[in-house]
PDB file of C-alpha atoms and ligand atoms in Angstrom:
ATOM      1  CA  UNK A   1     114.772 116.290  75.320  1.00  0.00           C
ATOM      2  CA  UNK A   2     115.394 114.557  78.695  1.00  0.00           C
ATOM      3  CA  UNK A   3     113.557 110.734  78.861  1.00  0.00           C
ATOM      4  CA  UNK A   4     110.656 111.389  80.952  1.00  0.00           C
ATOM      5  CA  UNK A   5     109.527 107.674  80.741  1.00  0.00           C
ATOM      6  CA  UNK A   6     112.470 105.029  80.588  1.00  0.00           C
ATOM      7  CA  UNK A   7     112.226 101.014  80.889  1.00  0.00           C
ATOM      8  CA  UNK A   8     115.322  98.579  81.824  1.00  0.00           C
ATOM      9  CA  UNK A   9     114.695  95.005  80.985  1.00  0.00           C
ATOM     10  CA  UNK A  10     110.890  95.537  82.289  1.00  0.00           C
ATOM     11  CA  UNK A  11     109.619  91.954  82.354  1.00  0.00           C
ATOM     12  CA  UNK A  12     106.225  90.484  83.359  1.00  0.00           C
ATOM     13  CA  UNK A  13     105.573  86.987  83.935  1.00  0.00           C
ATOM     14  CA  UNK A  14     102.163  85.662  84.815  1.00  0.00           C
ATOM     15  CA  UNK A  15     103.115  81.836  85.648  1.00  0.00           C
ATOM     16  CA  UNK A  16     104.722  80.385  82.884  1.00  0.00           C
ATOM     17  CA  UNK A  17     103.403  83.389  80.634  1.00  0.00           C
ATOM     18  CA  UNK A  18     106.010  86.289  79.877  1.00  0.00           C
ATOM     19  CA  UNK A  19     103.633  89.079  78.830  1.00  0.00           C
ATOM     20  CA  UNK A  20     106.239  91.734  78.541  1.00  0.00           C
ATOM     21  CA  UNK A  21     109.439  90.305  77.639  1.00  0.00           C
ATOM     22  CA  UNK A  22     112.641  92.818  78.631  1.00  0.00           C
ATOM     23  CA  UNK A  23     111.326  95.664  77.512  1.00  0.00           C
ATOM     24  CA  UNK A  24     113.642  98.851  76.513  1.00  0.00           C
ATOM     25  CA  UNK A  25     112.549 101.689  75.870  1.00  0.00           C
ATOM     26  CA  UNK A  26     112.364 105.706  76.733  1.00  0.00           C
ATOM     27  CA  UNK A  27     110.090 108.324  75.812  1.00  0.00           C
ATOM     28  CA  UNK A  28     111.127 112.255  75.430  1.00  0.00           C
ATOM     29  CA  UNK A  29     109.083 114.740  77.650  1.00  0.00           C
ATOM     30  CA  UNK A  30     106.263 116.430  75.137  1.00  0.00           C
ATOM     31  CA  UNK A  31     106.632 113.563  72.822  1.00  0.00           C
ATOM     32  CA  UNK A  32     103.596 110.949  71.176  1.00  0.00           C
ATOM     33  CA  UNK A  33     104.608 107.639  71.497  1.00  0.00           C
ATOM     34  CA  UNK A  34     102.499 104.691  70.394  1.00  0.00           C
ATOM     35  CA  UNK A  35     102.750 100.937  71.325  1.00  0.00           C
ATOM     36  CA  UNK A  36     101.036  99.295  68.964  1.00  0.00           C
ATOM     37  CA  UNK A  37     100.913  95.367  68.641  1.00  0.00           C
ATOM     38  CA  UNK A  38      98.254  92.351  68.393  1.00  0.00           C
ATOM     39  CA  UNK A  39      95.794  91.122  70.910  1.00  0.00           C
ATOM     40  CA  UNK A  40      97.681  89.977  73.941  1.00  0.00           C
ATOM     41  CA  UNK A  41     101.044  91.272  72.942  1.00  0.00           C
ATOM     42  CA  UNK A  42     101.566  92.702  76.186  1.00  0.00           C
ATOM     43  CA  UNK A  43     100.493  96.721  75.669  1.00  0.00           C
ATOM     44  CA  UNK A  44      98.150  97.258  78.585  1.00  0.00           C
ATOM     45  CA  UNK A  45     100.522  95.047  80.894  1.00  0.00           C
ATOM     46  CA  UNK A  46     103.067  97.393  79.796  1.00  0.00           C
ATOM     47  CA  UNK A  47     101.245 100.174  80.483  1.00  0.00           C
ATOM     48  CA  UNK A  48     100.022  98.870  84.006  1.00  0.00           C
ATOM     49  CA  UNK A  49     103.864  98.761  85.230  1.00  0.00           C
ATOM     50  CA  UNK A  50     104.534 101.999  83.940  1.00  0.00           C
ATOM     51  CA  UNK A  51     101.623 103.283  86.155  1.00  0.00           C
ATOM     52  CA  UNK A  52     103.009 101.656  89.129  1.00  0.00           C
ATOM     53  CA  UNK A  53      99.535  99.648  88.968  1.00  0.00           C
ATOM     54  CA  UNK A  54     101.559  96.041  88.571  1.00  0.00           C
ATOM     55  CA  UNK A  55     105.024  95.421  89.998  1.00  0.00           C
ATOM     56  CA  UNK A  56     107.215  93.826  87.054  1.00  0.00           C
ATOM     57  CA  UNK A  57     108.755  90.750  87.331  1.00  0.00           C
ATOM     58  CA  UNK A  58     112.231  91.784  86.710  1.00  0.00           C
ATOM     59  CA  UNK A  59     113.794  94.911  85.588  1.00  0.00           C
ATOM     60  CA  UNK A  60     113.050  98.249  86.099  1.00  0.00           C
ATOM     61  CA  UNK A  61     111.176 101.619  84.904  1.00  0.00           C
ATOM     62  CA  UNK A  62     111.315 105.044  85.955  1.00  0.00           C
ATOM     63  CA  UNK A  63     108.591 107.819  84.998  1.00  0.00           C
ATOM     64  CA  UNK A  64     108.841 111.558  85.230  1.00  0.00           C
ATOM     65  CA  UNK A  65     112.053 110.567  87.385  1.00  0.00           C
ATOM     66  CA  UNK A  66     110.317 108.082  89.868  1.00  0.00           C
ATOM     67  CA  UNK A  67     110.870 104.623  90.034  1.00  0.00           C
ATOM     68  CA  UNK A  68     107.404 102.622  89.183  1.00  0.00           C
ATOM     69  CA  UNK A  69     107.939 100.491  92.208  1.00  0.00           C
ATOM     70  CA  UNK A  70     109.792 102.440  94.928  1.00  0.00           C
ATOM     71  CA  UNK A  71     107.701 105.673  94.251  1.00  0.00           C
ATOM     72  CA  UNK A  72     105.087 104.428  92.406  1.00  0.00           C
ATOM     73  CA  UNK A  73     102.918 107.350  94.742  1.00  0.00           C
ATOM     74  CA  UNK A  74     104.968 110.422  93.336  1.00  0.00           C
ATOM     75  CA  UNK A  75     104.633 108.421  89.408  1.00  0.00           C
ATOM     76  CA  UNK A  76     100.878 108.741  90.350  1.00  0.00           C
ATOM     77  CA  UNK A  77     100.494 112.223  91.121  1.00  0.00           C
ATOM     78  CA  UNK A  78     102.036 113.408  87.535  1.00  0.00           C
ATOM     79  CA  UNK A  79     100.523 110.598  85.253  1.00  0.00           C
ATOM     80  CA  UNK A  80      96.674 110.369  83.838  1.00  0.00           C
ATOM     81  CA  UNK A  81      95.482 106.735  83.149  1.00  0.00           C
ATOM     82  CA  UNK A  82      92.579 106.041  80.529  1.00  0.00           C
ATOM     83  CA  UNK A  83      91.926 102.498  81.000  1.00  0.00           C
ATOM     84  CA  UNK A  84      91.027 100.313  78.094  1.00  0.00           C
ATOM     85  CA  UNK A  85      87.941 100.025  80.313  1.00  0.00           C
ATOM     86  CA  UNK A  86      87.476 102.940  82.021  1.00  0.00           C
ATOM     87  CA  UNK A  87      84.938 103.564  84.792  1.00  0.00           C
ATOM     88  CA  UNK A  88      82.403 106.085  84.006  1.00  0.00           C
ATOM     89  CA  UNK A  89      79.155 105.980  85.829  1.00  0.00           C
ATOM     90  CA  UNK A  90      76.270 104.675  83.398  1.00  0.00           C
ATOM     91  CA  UNK A  91      74.103 106.314  85.694  1.00  0.00           C
ATOM     92  CA  UNK A  92      75.548 109.877  86.338  1.00  0.00           C
ATOM     93  CA  UNK A  93      75.493 112.826  84.242  1.00  0.00           C
ATOM     94  CA  UNK A  94      78.713 114.166  82.343  1.00  0.00           C
ATOM     95  CA  UNK A  95      79.024 116.764  85.258  1.00  0.00           C
ATOM     96  CA  UNK A  96      78.301 114.181  87.875  1.00  0.00           C
ATOM     97  CA  UNK A  97      80.888 112.073  86.679  1.00  0.00           C
ATOM     98  CA  UNK A  98      83.401 115.115  86.485  1.00  0.00           C
ATOM     99  CA  UNK A  99      82.501 115.994  89.711  1.00  0.00           C
ATOM    100  CA  UNK A 100      82.865 112.440  90.955  1.00  0.00           C
ATOM    101  CA  UNK A 101      86.350 112.706  90.056  1.00  0.00           C
ATOM    102  CA  UNK A 102      87.309 115.903  90.615  1.00  0.00           C
ATOM    103  CA  UNK A 103      86.630 114.941  94.554  1.00  0.00           C
ATOM    104  CA  UNK A 104      88.759 111.967  94.182  1.00  0.00           C
ATOM    105  CA  UNK A 105      91.583 114.349  92.970  1.00  0.00           C
ATOM    106  CA  UNK A 106      90.762 116.325  95.542  1.00  0.00           C
ATOM    107  CA  UNK A 107      90.126 119.224  93.455  1.00  0.00           C
ATOM    108  CA  UNK A 108      88.257 122.637  94.541  1.00  0.00           C
ATOM    109  CA  UNK A 109      87.157 125.236  94.435  1.00  0.00           C
ATOM    110  CA  UNK A 110      87.201 128.176  91.769  1.00  0.00           C
ATOM    111  CA  UNK A 111      90.001 126.520  90.197  1.00  0.00           C
ATOM    112  CA  UNK A 112      87.596 123.327  89.652  1.00  0.00           C
ATOM    113  CA  UNK A 113      84.778 124.946  88.076  1.00  0.00           C
ATOM    114  CA  UNK A 114      87.392 126.543  85.515  1.00  0.00           C
ATOM    115  CA  UNK A 115      88.916 123.742  84.723  1.00  0.00           C
ATOM    116  CA  UNK A 116      85.863 121.653  84.352  1.00  0.00           C
ATOM    117  CA  UNK A 117      84.289 124.372  82.169  1.00  0.00           C
ATOM    118  CA  UNK A 118      88.148 124.392  79.972  1.00  0.00           C
ATOM    119  CA  UNK A 119      87.710 120.733  79.389  1.00  0.00           C
ATOM    120  CA  UNK A 120      83.920 120.880  78.530  1.00  0.00           C
ATOM    121  CA  UNK A 121      84.715 123.407  75.685  1.00  0.00           C
ATOM    122  CA  UNK A 122      87.886 121.822  74.475  1.00  0.00           C
ATOM    123  CA  UNK A 123      86.193 118.341  74.136  1.00  0.00           C
ATOM    124  CA  UNK A 124      82.954 120.251  72.746  1.00  0.00           C
ATOM    125  CA  UNK A 125      80.639 118.316  75.318  1.00  0.00           C
ATOM    126  CA  UNK A 126      79.230 121.499  76.848  1.00  0.00           C
ATOM    127  CA  UNK A 127      75.685 121.002  75.408  1.00  0.00           C
ATOM    128  CA  UNK A 128      75.861 117.262  77.024  1.00  0.00           C
ATOM    129  CA  UNK A 129      76.840 117.813  80.481  1.00  0.00           C
ATOM    130  CA  UNK A 130      73.356 116.942  81.636  1.00  0.00           C
ATOM    131  CA  UNK A 131      73.300 113.515  80.219  1.00  0.00           C
ATOM    132  CA  UNK A 132      73.549 110.273  81.675  1.00  0.00           C
ATOM    133  CA  UNK A 133      77.330 108.437  80.848  1.00  0.00           C
ATOM    134  CA  UNK A 134      75.294 105.646  79.734  1.00  0.00           C
ATOM    135  CA  UNK A 135      73.293 107.544  76.953  1.00  0.00           C
ATOM    136  CA  UNK A 136      76.158 108.568  75.444  1.00  0.00           C
ATOM    137  CA  UNK A 137      77.732 107.629  71.932  1.00  0.00           C
ATOM    138  CA  UNK A 138      80.569 105.561  72.058  1.00  0.00           C
ATOM    139  CA  UNK A 139      83.081 108.490  71.140  1.00  0.00           C
ATOM    140  CA  UNK A 140      81.623 110.862  73.574  1.00  0.00           C
ATOM    141  CA  UNK A 141      82.100 108.551  76.901  1.00  0.00           C
ATOM    142  CA  UNK A 142      85.776 108.409  75.669  1.00  0.00           C
ATOM    143  CA  UNK A 143      86.157 112.157  75.594  1.00  0.00           C
ATOM    144  CA  UNK A 144      84.449 111.918  78.759  1.00  0.00           C
ATOM    145  CA  UNK A 145      86.911 109.574  80.184  1.00  0.00           C
ATOM    146  CA  UNK A 146      90.052 111.844  78.912  1.00  0.00           C
ATOM    147  CA  UNK A 147      88.271 114.322  80.953  1.00  0.00           C
ATOM    148  CA  UNK A 148      88.109 113.038  84.119  1.00  0.00           C
ATOM    149  CA  UNK A 149      91.488 111.598  83.473  1.00  0.00           C
ATOM    150  CA  UNK A 150      92.938 115.208  82.785  1.00  0.00           C
ATOM    151  CA  UNK A 151      91.177 117.113  85.459  1.00  0.00           C
ATOM    152  CA  UNK A 152      93.973 116.513  88.085  1.00  0.00           C
ATOM    153  CA  UNK A 153      96.401 117.823  85.514  1.00  0.00           C
ATOM    154  CA  UNK A 154      98.872 115.339  84.272  1.00  0.00           C
ATOM    155  CA  UNK A 155     102.440 115.524  82.840  1.00  0.00           C
ATOM    156  CA  UNK A 156     102.079 112.076  81.273  1.00  0.00           C
ATOM    157  CA  UNK A 157      98.716 110.921  80.137  1.00  0.00           C
ATOM    158  CA  UNK A 158      98.870 106.977  78.954  1.00  0.00           C
ATOM    159  CA  UNK A 159      96.238 106.339  77.292  1.00  0.00           C
ATOM    160  CA  UNK A 160      94.944 102.280  76.715  1.00  0.00           C
ATOM    161  CA  UNK A 161      92.897 101.918  73.271  1.00  0.00           C
ATOM    162  CA  UNK A 162      91.495 105.134  73.572  1.00  0.00           C
ATOM    163  CA  UNK A 163      89.672 105.495  69.993  1.00  0.00           C
ATOM    164  CA  UNK A 164      88.771 101.693  70.148  1.00  0.00           C
ATOM    165  CA  UNK A 165      85.117 101.577  68.810  1.00  0.00           C
ATOM    166  CA  UNK A 166      85.059 105.230  68.146  1.00  0.00           C
ATOM    167  CA  UNK A 167      83.736 106.567  64.242  1.00  0.00           C
ATOM    168  CA  UNK A 168      85.946 108.076  62.048  1.00  0.00           C
ATOM    169  CA  UNK A 169      84.828 111.682  62.818  1.00  0.00           C
ATOM    170  CA  UNK A 170      84.619 111.311  66.824  1.00  0.00           C
ATOM    171  CA  UNK A 171      88.051 109.644  66.249  1.00  0.00           C
ATOM    172  CA  UNK A 172      89.600 112.862  64.495  1.00  0.00           C
ATOM    173  CA  UNK A 173      88.063 114.983  67.120  1.00  0.00           C
ATOM    174  CA  UNK A 174      89.817 112.686  69.917  1.00  0.00           C
ATOM    175  CA  UNK A 175      93.169 113.541  68.010  1.00  0.00           C
ATOM    176  CA  UNK A 176      92.644 117.568  67.719  1.00  0.00           C
ATOM    177  CA  UNK A 177      92.492 117.480  71.361  1.00  0.00           C
ATOM    178  CA  UNK A 178      95.536 115.191  71.742  1.00  0.00           C
ATOM    179  CA  UNK A 179      97.640 117.963  69.634  1.00  0.00           C
ATOM    180  CA  UNK A 180      96.315 120.386  71.483  1.00  0.00           C
ATOM    181  CA  UNK A 181      97.271 118.615  75.126  1.00  0.00           C
ATOM    182  CA  UNK A 182     101.162 118.168  73.117  1.00  0.00           C
ATOM    183  CA  UNK A 183     100.993 121.408  72.081  1.00  0.00           C
ATOM    184  CA  UNK A 184     100.578 122.284  76.104  1.00  0.00           C
ATOM    185  CA  UNK A 185     103.595 120.205  76.734  1.00  0.00           C
ATOM    186  CA  UNK A 186     102.134 117.292  77.873  1.00  0.00           C
ATOM    187  CA  UNK A 187     103.495 113.449  76.858  1.00  0.00           C
ATOM    188  CA  UNK A 188     101.265 111.144  75.595  1.00  0.00           C
ATOM    189  CA  UNK A 189     102.141 107.003  75.762  1.00  0.00           C
ATOM    190  CA  UNK A 190      99.067 105.393  73.957  1.00  0.00           C
ATOM    191  CA  UNK A 191      98.169 101.856  72.790  1.00  0.00           C
ATOM    192  CA  UNK A 192      96.479 101.610  69.622  1.00  0.00           C
ATOM    193  CA  UNK A 193      95.363  99.049  67.527  1.00  0.00           C
ATOM    194  CA  UNK A 194      94.652 101.548  64.546  1.00  0.00           C
ATOM    195  CA  UNK A 195      97.690 101.321  62.230  1.00  0.00           C
ATOM    196  CA  UNK A 196      97.002 104.860  60.496  1.00  0.00           C
ATOM    197  CA  UNK A 197      96.103 106.120  63.961  1.00  0.00           C
ATOM    198  CA  UNK A 198     100.263 104.939  65.148  1.00  0.00           C
ATOM    199  CA  UNK A 199     101.272 106.866  62.075  1.00  0.00           C
ATOM    200  CA  UNK A 200     100.375 109.964  63.864  1.00  0.00           C
ATOM    201  CA  UNK A 201     102.767 109.396  66.650  1.00  0.00           C
ATOM    202  CA  UNK A 202     106.307 110.603  66.628  1.00  0.00           C
ATOM    203  CA  UNK A 203     107.712 107.213  67.257  1.00  0.00           C
ATOM    204  CA  UNK A 204     105.944 103.555  67.162  1.00  0.00           C
ATOM    205  CA  UNK A 205     107.098 100.587  69.276  1.00  0.00           C
ATOM    206  CA  UNK A 206     106.155  96.819  67.731  1.00  0.00           C
ATOM    207  CA  UNK A 207     105.048  94.765  70.320  1.00  0.00           C
ATOM    208  CA  UNK A 208     104.840  91.396  69.855  1.00  0.00           C
ATOM    209  CA  UNK A 209     104.249  88.190  72.266  1.00  0.00           C
ATOM    210  CA  UNK A 210     106.021  90.430  74.569  1.00  0.00           C
ATOM    211  CA  UNK A 211     108.908  91.517  73.107  1.00  0.00           C
ATOM    212  CA  UNK A 212     109.909  95.212  71.654  1.00  0.00           C
ATOM    213  CA  UNK A 213     110.632  94.110  67.779  1.00  0.00           C
ATOM    214  CA  UNK A 214     110.821  97.645  66.467  1.00  0.00           C
ATOM    215  CA  UNK A 215     111.209 100.862  67.770  1.00  0.00           C
ATOM    216  CA  UNK A 216     111.205 103.908  65.300  1.00  0.00           C
ATOM    217  CA  UNK A 217     109.102 107.215  63.684  1.00  0.00           C
ATOM    218  CA  UNK A 218     106.732 105.504  61.553  1.00  0.00           C
ATOM    219  CA  UNK A 219     108.447 107.140  58.139  1.00  0.00           C
ATOM    220  CA  UNK A 220     111.854 105.136  59.314  1.00  0.00           C
ATOM    221  CA  UNK A 221     109.800 102.189  59.286  1.00  0.00           C
ATOM    222  CA  UNK A 222     107.809 102.284  56.013  1.00  0.00           C
ATOM    223  CA  UNK A 223     111.390 103.229  54.484  1.00  0.00           C
ATOM    224  CA  UNK A 224     113.130 100.313  56.036  1.00  0.00           C
ATOM    225  CA  UNK A 225     110.643  97.632  54.813  1.00  0.00           C
ATOM    226  CA  UNK A 226     109.594  99.507  51.486  1.00  0.00           C
ATOM    227  CA  UNK A 227     106.051  99.375  52.742  1.00  0.00           C
ATOM    228  CA  UNK A 228     103.836 101.785  51.558  1.00  0.00           C
ATOM    229  CA  UNK A 229     101.838 102.565  55.362  1.00  0.00           C
ATOM    230  CA  UNK A 230     102.397 101.360  58.739  1.00  0.00           C
ATOM    231  CA  UNK A 231     100.068  98.727  58.754  1.00  0.00           C
ATOM    232  CA  UNK A 232     102.296  97.161  55.845  1.00  0.00           C
ATOM    233  CA  UNK A 233     105.927  98.159  57.726  1.00  0.00           C
ATOM    234  CA  UNK A 234     104.171  95.960  60.585  1.00  0.00           C
ATOM    235  CA  UNK A 235     102.983  93.003  58.908  1.00  0.00           C
ATOM    236  CA  UNK A 236     106.636  92.788  56.951  1.00  0.00           C
ATOM    237  CA  UNK A 237     108.239  93.087  60.262  1.00  0.00           C
ATOM    238  CA  UNK A 238     105.925  90.327  62.213  1.00  0.00           C
ATOM    239  CA  UNK A 239     106.438  87.829  59.229  1.00  0.00           C
ATOM    240  CA  UNK A 240     110.228  88.384  58.932  1.00  0.00           C
ATOM    241  CA  UNK A 241     110.090  87.457  62.375  1.00  0.00           C
ATOM    242  CA  UNK A 242     107.930  84.758  61.997  1.00  0.00           C
ATOM    243  CA  UNK A 243     110.555  83.265  59.023  1.00  0.00           C
ATOM    244  CA  UNK A 244     113.316  83.324  60.654  1.00  0.00           C
ATOM    245  CA  UNK A 245     111.835  81.203  63.925  1.00  0.00           C
ATOM    246  CA  UNK A 246     111.003  79.159  61.150  1.00  0.00           C
ATOM    247  CA  UNK A 247     113.260  75.357  61.170  1.00  0.00           C
TER     248      UNK A 247
HETATM  249  N1  ATP B   1      96.110  89.335  85.295  1.00  0.00           N
HETATM  250  C1  ATP B   1      96.835  88.383  84.753  1.00  0.00           C
HETATM  251  N2  ATP B   1      96.934  87.214  84.559  1.00  0.00           N
HETATM  252  C2  ATP B   1      97.139  86.268  83.911  1.00  0.00           C
HETATM  253  N3  ATP B   1      97.790  86.418  82.999  1.00  0.00           N
HETATM  254  C3  ATP B   1      96.983  87.856  82.135  1.00  0.00           C
HETATM  255  C4  ATP B   1      96.811  88.998  83.114  1.00  0.00           C
HETATM  256  N4  ATP B   1      97.050  90.049  82.547  1.00  0.00           N
HETATM  257  C5  ATP B   1      97.404  89.468  81.550  1.00  0.00           C
HETATM  258  N5  ATP B   1      97.477  88.445  81.065  1.00  0.00           N
HETATM  259  C6  ATP B   1      97.985  87.685  79.984  1.00  0.00           C
HETATM  260  O1  ATP B   1      99.527  88.306  79.588  1.00  0.00           O
HETATM  261  C7  ATP B   1      99.173  88.667  77.729  1.00  0.00           C
HETATM  262  C8  ATP B   1      99.289  90.590  77.759  1.00  0.00           C
HETATM  263  O2  ATP B   1      97.874  90.787  78.250  1.00  0.00           O
HETATM  264  P1  ATP B   1      97.788  92.292  77.821  1.00  0.00           P
HETATM  265  O3  ATP B   1      96.322  92.447  78.190  1.00  0.00           O
HETATM  266  O4  ATP B   1      99.034  93.387  78.120  1.00  0.00           O
HETATM  267  O5  ATP B   1      98.121  92.382  76.432  1.00  0.00           O
HETATM  268  P2  ATP B   1      97.322  93.387  75.382  1.00  0.00           P
HETATM  269  O6  ATP B   1      98.361  93.654  74.155  1.00  0.00           O
HETATM  270  O7  ATP B   1      96.827  94.605  76.145  1.00  0.00           O
HETATM  271  O8  ATP B   1      96.132  92.903  74.280  1.00  0.00           O
HETATM  272  P3  ATP B   1      94.836  93.613  73.633  1.00  0.00           P
HETATM  273  O9  ATP B   1      95.408  94.189  72.546  1.00  0.00           O
HETATM  274  O10 ATP B   1      93.805  92.437  73.487  1.00  0.00           O
HETATM  275  O11 ATP B   1      94.121  94.624  75.243  1.00  0.00           O
HETATM  276  C9  ATP B   1      98.003  87.907  77.577  1.00  0.00           C
HETATM  277  O12 ATP B   1      98.458  86.347  76.983  1.00  0.00           O
HETATM  278  C10 ATP B   1      97.419  87.754  78.497  1.00  0.00           C
HETATM  279  O13 ATP B   1      96.182  87.117  78.511  1.00  0.00           O
HETATM  280 MG1   MG B   2      95.164  95.712  76.163  1.00  0.00          MG
END
């Protein structure tokens, strides 16, 4: 499989702080890749650079064959980005929020009606189409944000902690939707702080203080560390690193 996302020494500094430090990774088309790390590790900053929303200080990245700095317009046409705090309009209904984003992406006519109906079906949100977004549960809000992100049929989906604060049942629903999208050939690059969720990814990258400290399929990480689950593997990897650093 050819790489659809590639980074070369991708780096972002904020004054003295290096938020993302020489990141090298590549994601294959059709893969679901999970970037995992503690608060402040550099996950959102990485995603913003890959989506062409923030320039790297050093290094480069390409997404769908386009350089994220020189060709950020072309990148944005190919991707959907669901931010950690996605902008829904609380006083608008589900349908009105979708209409707003459809207008933004210039999606019109019969195709628009068909796509909206299909997304509402897929996410089982049809019964709530007239409900104000502010009155939706956390899980439903995330599903609405996902629908808005999918309206322009992206090839690659960037999701920043999409299930944070969502109950287990809604998380399962959300994953069912992701698997369906993967079957349709979409590539997913997500960040998550739930390690049980990261175990569902094809490959996981562990990021710590801006550095990618390990990148492998979850099973390989577990085998290497002898941990029963990814959480154990993750903690062992980070502790080993801290150990080395001590004098
Ligand atoms: N615009 C900014 N200006 C200055 N510092 C920033 C900026 N954006 C991020 N940072 C810093 O860069 C580091 C990485 O932040 P980032 O948001 O990428 O982390 P994260 O892994 O997404 O964390 P979280 O899990 O809390 O969302 C943090 O120390 C943060 O304070
Ligand atoms: Mg973040």
